[in-house]
CSV table of N, CA, C and O in Angstrom, one decimal:
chain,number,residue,atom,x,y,z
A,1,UNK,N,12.8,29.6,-1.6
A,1,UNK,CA,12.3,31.0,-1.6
A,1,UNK,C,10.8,31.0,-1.8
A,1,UNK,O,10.4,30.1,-2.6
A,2,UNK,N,10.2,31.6,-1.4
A,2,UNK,CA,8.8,32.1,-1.3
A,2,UNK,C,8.5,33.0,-1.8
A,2,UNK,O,9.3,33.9,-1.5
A,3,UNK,N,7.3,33.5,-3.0
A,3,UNK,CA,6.9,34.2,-2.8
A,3,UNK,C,6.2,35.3,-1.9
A,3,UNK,O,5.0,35.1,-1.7
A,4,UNK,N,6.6,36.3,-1.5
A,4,UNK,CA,6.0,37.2,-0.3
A,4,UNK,C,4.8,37.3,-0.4
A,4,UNK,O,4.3,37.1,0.6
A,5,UNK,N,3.9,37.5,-1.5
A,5,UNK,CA,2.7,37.9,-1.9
A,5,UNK,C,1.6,36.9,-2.0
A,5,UNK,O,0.4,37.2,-2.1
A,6,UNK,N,2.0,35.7,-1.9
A,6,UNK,CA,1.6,34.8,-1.3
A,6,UNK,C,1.0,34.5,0.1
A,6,UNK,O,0.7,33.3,0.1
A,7,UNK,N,1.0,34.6,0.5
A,7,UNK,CA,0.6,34.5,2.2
A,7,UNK,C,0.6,33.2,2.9
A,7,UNK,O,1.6,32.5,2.9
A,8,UNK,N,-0.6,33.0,3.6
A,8,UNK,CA,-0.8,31.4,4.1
A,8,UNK,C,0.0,30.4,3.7
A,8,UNK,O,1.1,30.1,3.9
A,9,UNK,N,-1.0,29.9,3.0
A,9,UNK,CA,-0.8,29.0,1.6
A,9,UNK,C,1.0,28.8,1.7
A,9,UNK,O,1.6,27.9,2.3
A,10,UNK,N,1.4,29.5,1.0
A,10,UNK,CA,2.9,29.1,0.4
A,10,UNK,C,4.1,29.1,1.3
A,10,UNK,O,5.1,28.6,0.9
A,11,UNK,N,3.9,29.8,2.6
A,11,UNK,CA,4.4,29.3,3.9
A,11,UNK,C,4.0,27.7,4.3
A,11,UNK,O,5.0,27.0,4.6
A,12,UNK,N,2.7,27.2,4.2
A,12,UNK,CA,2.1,25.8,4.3
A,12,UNK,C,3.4,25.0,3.8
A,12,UNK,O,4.3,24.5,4.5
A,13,UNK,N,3.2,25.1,1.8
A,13,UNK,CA,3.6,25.0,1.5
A,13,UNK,C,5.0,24.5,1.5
A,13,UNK,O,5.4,23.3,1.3
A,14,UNK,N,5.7,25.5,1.8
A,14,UNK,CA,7.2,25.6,1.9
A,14,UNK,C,7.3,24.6,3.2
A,14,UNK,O,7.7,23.5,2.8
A,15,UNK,N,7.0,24.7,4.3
A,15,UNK,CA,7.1,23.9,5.6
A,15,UNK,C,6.8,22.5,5.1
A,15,UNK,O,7.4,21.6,5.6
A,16,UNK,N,5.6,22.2,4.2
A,16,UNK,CA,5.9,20.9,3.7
A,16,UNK,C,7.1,20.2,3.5
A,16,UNK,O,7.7,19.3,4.0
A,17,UNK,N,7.2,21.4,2.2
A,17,UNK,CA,7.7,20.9,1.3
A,17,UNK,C,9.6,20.6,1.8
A,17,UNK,O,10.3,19.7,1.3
A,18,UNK,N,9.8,21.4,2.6
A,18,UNK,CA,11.4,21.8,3.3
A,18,UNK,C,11.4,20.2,4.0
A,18,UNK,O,12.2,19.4,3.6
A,19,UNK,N,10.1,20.1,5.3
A,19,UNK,CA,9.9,19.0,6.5
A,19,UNK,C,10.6,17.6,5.2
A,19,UNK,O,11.8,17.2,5.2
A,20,UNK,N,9.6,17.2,4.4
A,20,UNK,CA,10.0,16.0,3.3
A,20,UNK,C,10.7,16.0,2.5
A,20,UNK,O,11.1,14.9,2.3
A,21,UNK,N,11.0,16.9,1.9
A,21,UNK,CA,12.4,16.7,1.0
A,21,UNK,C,14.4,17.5,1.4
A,21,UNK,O,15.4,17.4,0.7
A,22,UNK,N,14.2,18.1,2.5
A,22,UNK,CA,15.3,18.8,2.7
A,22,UNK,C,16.1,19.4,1.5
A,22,UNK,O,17.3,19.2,1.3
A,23,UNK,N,14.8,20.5,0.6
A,23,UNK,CA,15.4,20.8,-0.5
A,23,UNK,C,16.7,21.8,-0.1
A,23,UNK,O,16.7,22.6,0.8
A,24,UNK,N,17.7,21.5,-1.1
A,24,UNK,CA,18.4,22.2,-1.4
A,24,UNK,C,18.2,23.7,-2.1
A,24,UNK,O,19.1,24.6,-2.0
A,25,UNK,N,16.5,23.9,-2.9
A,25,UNK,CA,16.6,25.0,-3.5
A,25,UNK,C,14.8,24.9,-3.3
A,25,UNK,O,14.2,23.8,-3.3
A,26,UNK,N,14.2,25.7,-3.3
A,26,UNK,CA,12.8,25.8,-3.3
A,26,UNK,C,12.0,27.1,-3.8
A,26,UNK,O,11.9,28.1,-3.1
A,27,UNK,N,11.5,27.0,-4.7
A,27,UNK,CA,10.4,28.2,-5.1
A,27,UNK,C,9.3,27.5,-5.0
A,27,UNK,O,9.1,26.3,-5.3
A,28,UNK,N,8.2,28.7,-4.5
A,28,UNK,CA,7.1,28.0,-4.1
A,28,UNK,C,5.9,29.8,-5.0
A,28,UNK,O,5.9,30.9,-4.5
A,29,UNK,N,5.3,29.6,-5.9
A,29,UNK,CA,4.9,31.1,-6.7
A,29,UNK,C,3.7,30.7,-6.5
A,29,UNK,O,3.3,29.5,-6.5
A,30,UNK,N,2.8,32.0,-6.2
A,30,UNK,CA,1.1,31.8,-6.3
A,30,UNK,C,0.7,32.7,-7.8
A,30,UNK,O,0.8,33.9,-8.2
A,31,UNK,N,0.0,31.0,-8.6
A,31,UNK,CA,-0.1,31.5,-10.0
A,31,UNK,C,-1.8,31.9,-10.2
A,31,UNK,O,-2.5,31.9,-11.3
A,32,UNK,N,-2.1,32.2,-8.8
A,32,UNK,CA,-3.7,32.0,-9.1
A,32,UNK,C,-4.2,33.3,-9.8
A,32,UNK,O,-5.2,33.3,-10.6
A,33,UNK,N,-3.3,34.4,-9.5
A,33,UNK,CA,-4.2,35.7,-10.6
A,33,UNK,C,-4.3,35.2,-12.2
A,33,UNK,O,-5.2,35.2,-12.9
A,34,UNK,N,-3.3,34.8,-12.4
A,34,UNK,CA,-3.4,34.1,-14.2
A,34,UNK,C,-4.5,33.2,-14.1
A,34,UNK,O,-5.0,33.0,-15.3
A,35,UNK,N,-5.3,32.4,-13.1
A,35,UNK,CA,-6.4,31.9,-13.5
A,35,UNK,C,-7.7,32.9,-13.0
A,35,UNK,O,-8.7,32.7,-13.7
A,36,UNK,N,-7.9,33.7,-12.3
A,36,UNK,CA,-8.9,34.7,-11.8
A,36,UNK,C,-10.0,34.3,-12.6
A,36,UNK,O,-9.8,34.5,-13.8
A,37,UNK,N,-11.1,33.8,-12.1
A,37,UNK,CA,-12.4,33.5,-12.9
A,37,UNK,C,-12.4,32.2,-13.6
A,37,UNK,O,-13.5,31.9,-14.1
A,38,UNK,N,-11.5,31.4,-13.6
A,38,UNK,CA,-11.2,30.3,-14.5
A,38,UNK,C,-11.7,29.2,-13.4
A,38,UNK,O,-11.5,29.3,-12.2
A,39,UNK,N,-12.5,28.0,-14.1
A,39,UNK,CA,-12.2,26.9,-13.3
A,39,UNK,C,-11.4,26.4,-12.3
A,39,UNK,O,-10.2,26.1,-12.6
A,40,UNK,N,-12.1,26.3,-10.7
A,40,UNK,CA,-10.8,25.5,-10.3
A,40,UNK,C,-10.4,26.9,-9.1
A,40,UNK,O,-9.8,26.8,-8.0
A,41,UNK,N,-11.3,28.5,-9.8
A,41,UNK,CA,-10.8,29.2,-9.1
A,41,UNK,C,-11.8,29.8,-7.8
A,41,UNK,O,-12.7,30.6,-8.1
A,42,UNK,N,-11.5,29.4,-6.4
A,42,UNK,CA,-12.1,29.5,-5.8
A,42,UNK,C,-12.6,30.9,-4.8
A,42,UNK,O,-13.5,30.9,-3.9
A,43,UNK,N,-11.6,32.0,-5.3
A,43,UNK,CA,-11.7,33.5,-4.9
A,43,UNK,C,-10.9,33.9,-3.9
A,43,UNK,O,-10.8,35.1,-3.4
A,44,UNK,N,-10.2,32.7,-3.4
A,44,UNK,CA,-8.9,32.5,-2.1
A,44,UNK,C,-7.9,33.6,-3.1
A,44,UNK,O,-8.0,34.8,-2.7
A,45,UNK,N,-7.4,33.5,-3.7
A,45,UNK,CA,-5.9,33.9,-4.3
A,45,UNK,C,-4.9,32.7,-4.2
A,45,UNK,O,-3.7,32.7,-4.5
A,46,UNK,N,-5.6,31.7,-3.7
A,46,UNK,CA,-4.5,30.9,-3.7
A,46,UNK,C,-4.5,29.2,-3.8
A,46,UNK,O,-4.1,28.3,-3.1
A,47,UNK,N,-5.3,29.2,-5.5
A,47,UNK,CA,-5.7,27.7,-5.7
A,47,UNK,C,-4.6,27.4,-6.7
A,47,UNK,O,-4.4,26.2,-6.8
A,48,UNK,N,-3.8,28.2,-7.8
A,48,UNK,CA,-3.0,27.9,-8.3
A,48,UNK,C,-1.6,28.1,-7.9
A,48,UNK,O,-1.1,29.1,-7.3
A,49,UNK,N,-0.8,27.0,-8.3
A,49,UNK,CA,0.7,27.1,-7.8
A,49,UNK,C,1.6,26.3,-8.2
A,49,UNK,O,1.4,25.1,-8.3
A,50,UNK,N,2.9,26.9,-8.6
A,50,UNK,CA,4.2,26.0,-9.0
A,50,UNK,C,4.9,26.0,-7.9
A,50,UNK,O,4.9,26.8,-7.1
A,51,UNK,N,5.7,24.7,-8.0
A,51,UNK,CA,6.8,24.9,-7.2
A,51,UNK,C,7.9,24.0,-7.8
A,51,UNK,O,7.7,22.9,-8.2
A,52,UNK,N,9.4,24.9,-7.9
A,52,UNK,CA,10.7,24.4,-7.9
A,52,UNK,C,11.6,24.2,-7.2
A,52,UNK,O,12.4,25.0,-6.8
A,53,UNK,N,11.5,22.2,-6.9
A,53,UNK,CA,12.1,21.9,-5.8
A,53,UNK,C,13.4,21.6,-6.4
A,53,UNK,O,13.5,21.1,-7.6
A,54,UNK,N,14.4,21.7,-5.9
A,54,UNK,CA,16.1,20.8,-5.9
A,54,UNK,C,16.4,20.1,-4.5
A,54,UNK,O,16.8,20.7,-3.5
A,55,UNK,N,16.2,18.4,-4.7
A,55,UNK,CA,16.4,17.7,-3.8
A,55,UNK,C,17.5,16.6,-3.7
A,55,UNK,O,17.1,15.6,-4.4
A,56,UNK,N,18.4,16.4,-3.3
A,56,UNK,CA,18.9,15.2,-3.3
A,56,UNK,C,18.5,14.0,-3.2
A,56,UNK,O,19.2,13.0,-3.5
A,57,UNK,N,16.6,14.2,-2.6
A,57,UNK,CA,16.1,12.8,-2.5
A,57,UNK,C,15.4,12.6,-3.9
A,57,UNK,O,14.6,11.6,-4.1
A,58,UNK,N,15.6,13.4,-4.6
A,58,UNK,CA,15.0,13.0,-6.3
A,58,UNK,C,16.3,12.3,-6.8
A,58,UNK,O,16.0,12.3,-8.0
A,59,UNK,N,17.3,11.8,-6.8
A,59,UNK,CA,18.5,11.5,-7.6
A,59,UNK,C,17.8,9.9,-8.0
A,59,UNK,O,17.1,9.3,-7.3
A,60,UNK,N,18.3,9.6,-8.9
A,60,UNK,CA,18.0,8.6,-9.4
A,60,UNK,C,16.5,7.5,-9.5
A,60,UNK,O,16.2,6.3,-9.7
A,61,UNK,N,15.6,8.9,-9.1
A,61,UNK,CA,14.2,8.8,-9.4
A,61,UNK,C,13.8,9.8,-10.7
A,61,UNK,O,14.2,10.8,-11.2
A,62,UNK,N,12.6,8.7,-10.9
A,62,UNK,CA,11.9,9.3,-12.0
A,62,UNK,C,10.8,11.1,-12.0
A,62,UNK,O,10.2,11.6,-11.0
A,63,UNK,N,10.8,11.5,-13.0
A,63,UNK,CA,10.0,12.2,-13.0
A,63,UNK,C,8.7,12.3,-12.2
A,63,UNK,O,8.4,13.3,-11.5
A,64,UNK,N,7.7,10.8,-12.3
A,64,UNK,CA,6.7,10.4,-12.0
A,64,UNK,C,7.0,10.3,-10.3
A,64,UNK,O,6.5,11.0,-9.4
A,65,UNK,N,8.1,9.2,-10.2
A,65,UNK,CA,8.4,9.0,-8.6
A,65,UNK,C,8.8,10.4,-8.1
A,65,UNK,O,8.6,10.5,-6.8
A,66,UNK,N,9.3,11.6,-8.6
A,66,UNK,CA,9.5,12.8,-7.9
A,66,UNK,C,8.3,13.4,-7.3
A,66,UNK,O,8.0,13.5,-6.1
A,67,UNK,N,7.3,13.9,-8.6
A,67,UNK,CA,6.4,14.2,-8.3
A,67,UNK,C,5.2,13.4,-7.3
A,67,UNK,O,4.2,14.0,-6.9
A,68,UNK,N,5.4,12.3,-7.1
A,68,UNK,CA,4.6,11.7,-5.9
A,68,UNK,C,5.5,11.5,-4.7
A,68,UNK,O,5.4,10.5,-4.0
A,69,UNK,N,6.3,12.3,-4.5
A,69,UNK,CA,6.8,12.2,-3.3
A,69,UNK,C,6.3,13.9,-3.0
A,69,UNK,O,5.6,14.0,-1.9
A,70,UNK,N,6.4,15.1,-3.6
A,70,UNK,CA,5.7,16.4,-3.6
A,70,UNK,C,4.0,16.0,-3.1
A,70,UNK,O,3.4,16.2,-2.0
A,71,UNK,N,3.6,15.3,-4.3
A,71,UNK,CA,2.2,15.1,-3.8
A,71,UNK,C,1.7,14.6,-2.8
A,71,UNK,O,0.6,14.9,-2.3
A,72,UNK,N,2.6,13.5,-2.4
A,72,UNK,CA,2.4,13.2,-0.9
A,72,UNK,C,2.4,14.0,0.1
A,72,UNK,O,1.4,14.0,0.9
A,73,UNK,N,3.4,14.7,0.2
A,73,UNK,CA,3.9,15.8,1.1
A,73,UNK,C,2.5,17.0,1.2
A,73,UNK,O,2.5,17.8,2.2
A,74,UNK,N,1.6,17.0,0.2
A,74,UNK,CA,1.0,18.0,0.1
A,74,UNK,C,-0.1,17.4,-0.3
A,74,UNK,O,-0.5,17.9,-1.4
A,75,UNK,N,-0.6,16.6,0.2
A,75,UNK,CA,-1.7,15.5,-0.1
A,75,UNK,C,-3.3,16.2,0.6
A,75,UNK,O,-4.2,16.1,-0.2
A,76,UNK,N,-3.4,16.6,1.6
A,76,UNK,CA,-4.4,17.0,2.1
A,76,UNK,C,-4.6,18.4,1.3
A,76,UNK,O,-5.7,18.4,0.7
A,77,UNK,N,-4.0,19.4,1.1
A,77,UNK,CA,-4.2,20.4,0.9
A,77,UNK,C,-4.7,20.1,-1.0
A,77,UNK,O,-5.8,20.4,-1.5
A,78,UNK,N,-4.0,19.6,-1.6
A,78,UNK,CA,-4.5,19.3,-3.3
A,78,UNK,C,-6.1,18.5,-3.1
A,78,UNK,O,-7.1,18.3,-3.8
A,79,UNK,N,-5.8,18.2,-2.1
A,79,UNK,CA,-7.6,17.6,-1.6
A,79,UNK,C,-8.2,18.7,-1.4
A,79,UNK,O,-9.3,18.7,-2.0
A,80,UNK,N,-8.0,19.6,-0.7
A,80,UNK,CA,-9.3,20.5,-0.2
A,80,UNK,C,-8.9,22.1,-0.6
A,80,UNK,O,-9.8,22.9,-0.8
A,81,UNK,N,-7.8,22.4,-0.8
A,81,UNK,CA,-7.6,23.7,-0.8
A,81,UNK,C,-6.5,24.2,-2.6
A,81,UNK,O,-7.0,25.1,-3.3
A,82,UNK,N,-5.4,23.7,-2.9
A,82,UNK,CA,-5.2,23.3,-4.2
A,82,UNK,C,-5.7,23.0,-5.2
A,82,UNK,O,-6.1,21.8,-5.2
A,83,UNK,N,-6.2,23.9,-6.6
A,83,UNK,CA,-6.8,23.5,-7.7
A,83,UNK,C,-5.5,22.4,-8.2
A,83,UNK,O,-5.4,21.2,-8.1
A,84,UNK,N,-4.7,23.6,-9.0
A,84,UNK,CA,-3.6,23.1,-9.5
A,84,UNK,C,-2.7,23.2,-9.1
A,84,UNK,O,-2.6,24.2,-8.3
A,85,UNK,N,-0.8,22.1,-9.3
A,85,UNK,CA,0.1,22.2,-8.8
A,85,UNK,C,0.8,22.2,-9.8
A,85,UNK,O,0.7,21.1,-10.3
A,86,UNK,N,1.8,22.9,-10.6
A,86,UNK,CA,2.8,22.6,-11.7
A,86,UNK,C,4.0,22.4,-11.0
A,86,UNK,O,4.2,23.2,-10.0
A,87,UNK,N,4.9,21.5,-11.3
A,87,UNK,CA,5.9,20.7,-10.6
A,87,UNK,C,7.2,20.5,-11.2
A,87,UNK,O,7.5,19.6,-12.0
A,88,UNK,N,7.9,21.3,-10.8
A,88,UNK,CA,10.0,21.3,-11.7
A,88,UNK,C,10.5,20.4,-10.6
A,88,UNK,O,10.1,20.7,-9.5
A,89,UNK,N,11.1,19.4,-10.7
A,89,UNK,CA,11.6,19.0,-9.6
A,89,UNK,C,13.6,18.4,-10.2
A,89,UNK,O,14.2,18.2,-11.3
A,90,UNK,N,13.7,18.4,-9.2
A,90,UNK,CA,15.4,17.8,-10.0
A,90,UNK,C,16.3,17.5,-8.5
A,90,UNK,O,16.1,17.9,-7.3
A,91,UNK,N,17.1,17.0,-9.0
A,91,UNK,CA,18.7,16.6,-8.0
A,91,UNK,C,19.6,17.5,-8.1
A,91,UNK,O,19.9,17.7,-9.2
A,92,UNK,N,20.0,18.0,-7.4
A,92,UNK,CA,21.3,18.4,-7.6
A,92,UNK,C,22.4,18.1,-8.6
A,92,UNK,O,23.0,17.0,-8.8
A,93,UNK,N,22.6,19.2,-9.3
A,93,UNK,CA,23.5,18.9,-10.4
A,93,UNK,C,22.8,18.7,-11.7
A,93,UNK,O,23.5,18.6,-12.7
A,94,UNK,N,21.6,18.7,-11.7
A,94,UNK,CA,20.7,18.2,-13.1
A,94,UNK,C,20.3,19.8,-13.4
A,94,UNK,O,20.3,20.7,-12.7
A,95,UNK,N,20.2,19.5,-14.8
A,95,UNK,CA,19.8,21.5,-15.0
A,95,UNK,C,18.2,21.6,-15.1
A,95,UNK,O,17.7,22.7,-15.3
């Protein structure tokens, strides 16, 4: 699921993130008004962002190995357009 209010960006996002992991569950939130003026923030509305993936291809990977499979997936964009990314990730069945 997507935030609506989000625009571009978290459509991007989501299409990544769906194409490489065939999540089972996905939230994708634009956290950039909580940084507004802060470092990092570039007047887009859309340099900060979480997302909560549920993937089958995280099972019996690590924390570290989940999140560089996200970061991969979304590798160009944390280069040029992404401040920050906060990252829930899990398998199915994990809480």
């Amino acid at each position: 699921m997507t935030d609506p209010a989000s625009g571009g960006l978290a459509d991007i996002i989501t299409a990544r993130l769906t194409a490489a992991l065939a999540p089972t569950q996905l939230e994708v939130i634009n956290d950039s008004h909580h940084h507004s003026g802060h470092l990092g923030d570039d007047g887009t509305g859309e340099s900060h962002w979480t997302v909560a993936v549920e993937s089958a291809a995280f099972a019996g990977l690590s924390r570290v190995q989940r999140q560089r499979l996200i970061n991969n997936a979304l590798a160009d964009l944390l280069a040029e357009r992404i401040h920050a990314l906060a990252i829930r990730a899990r398998a199915p069945g994990e809480a």
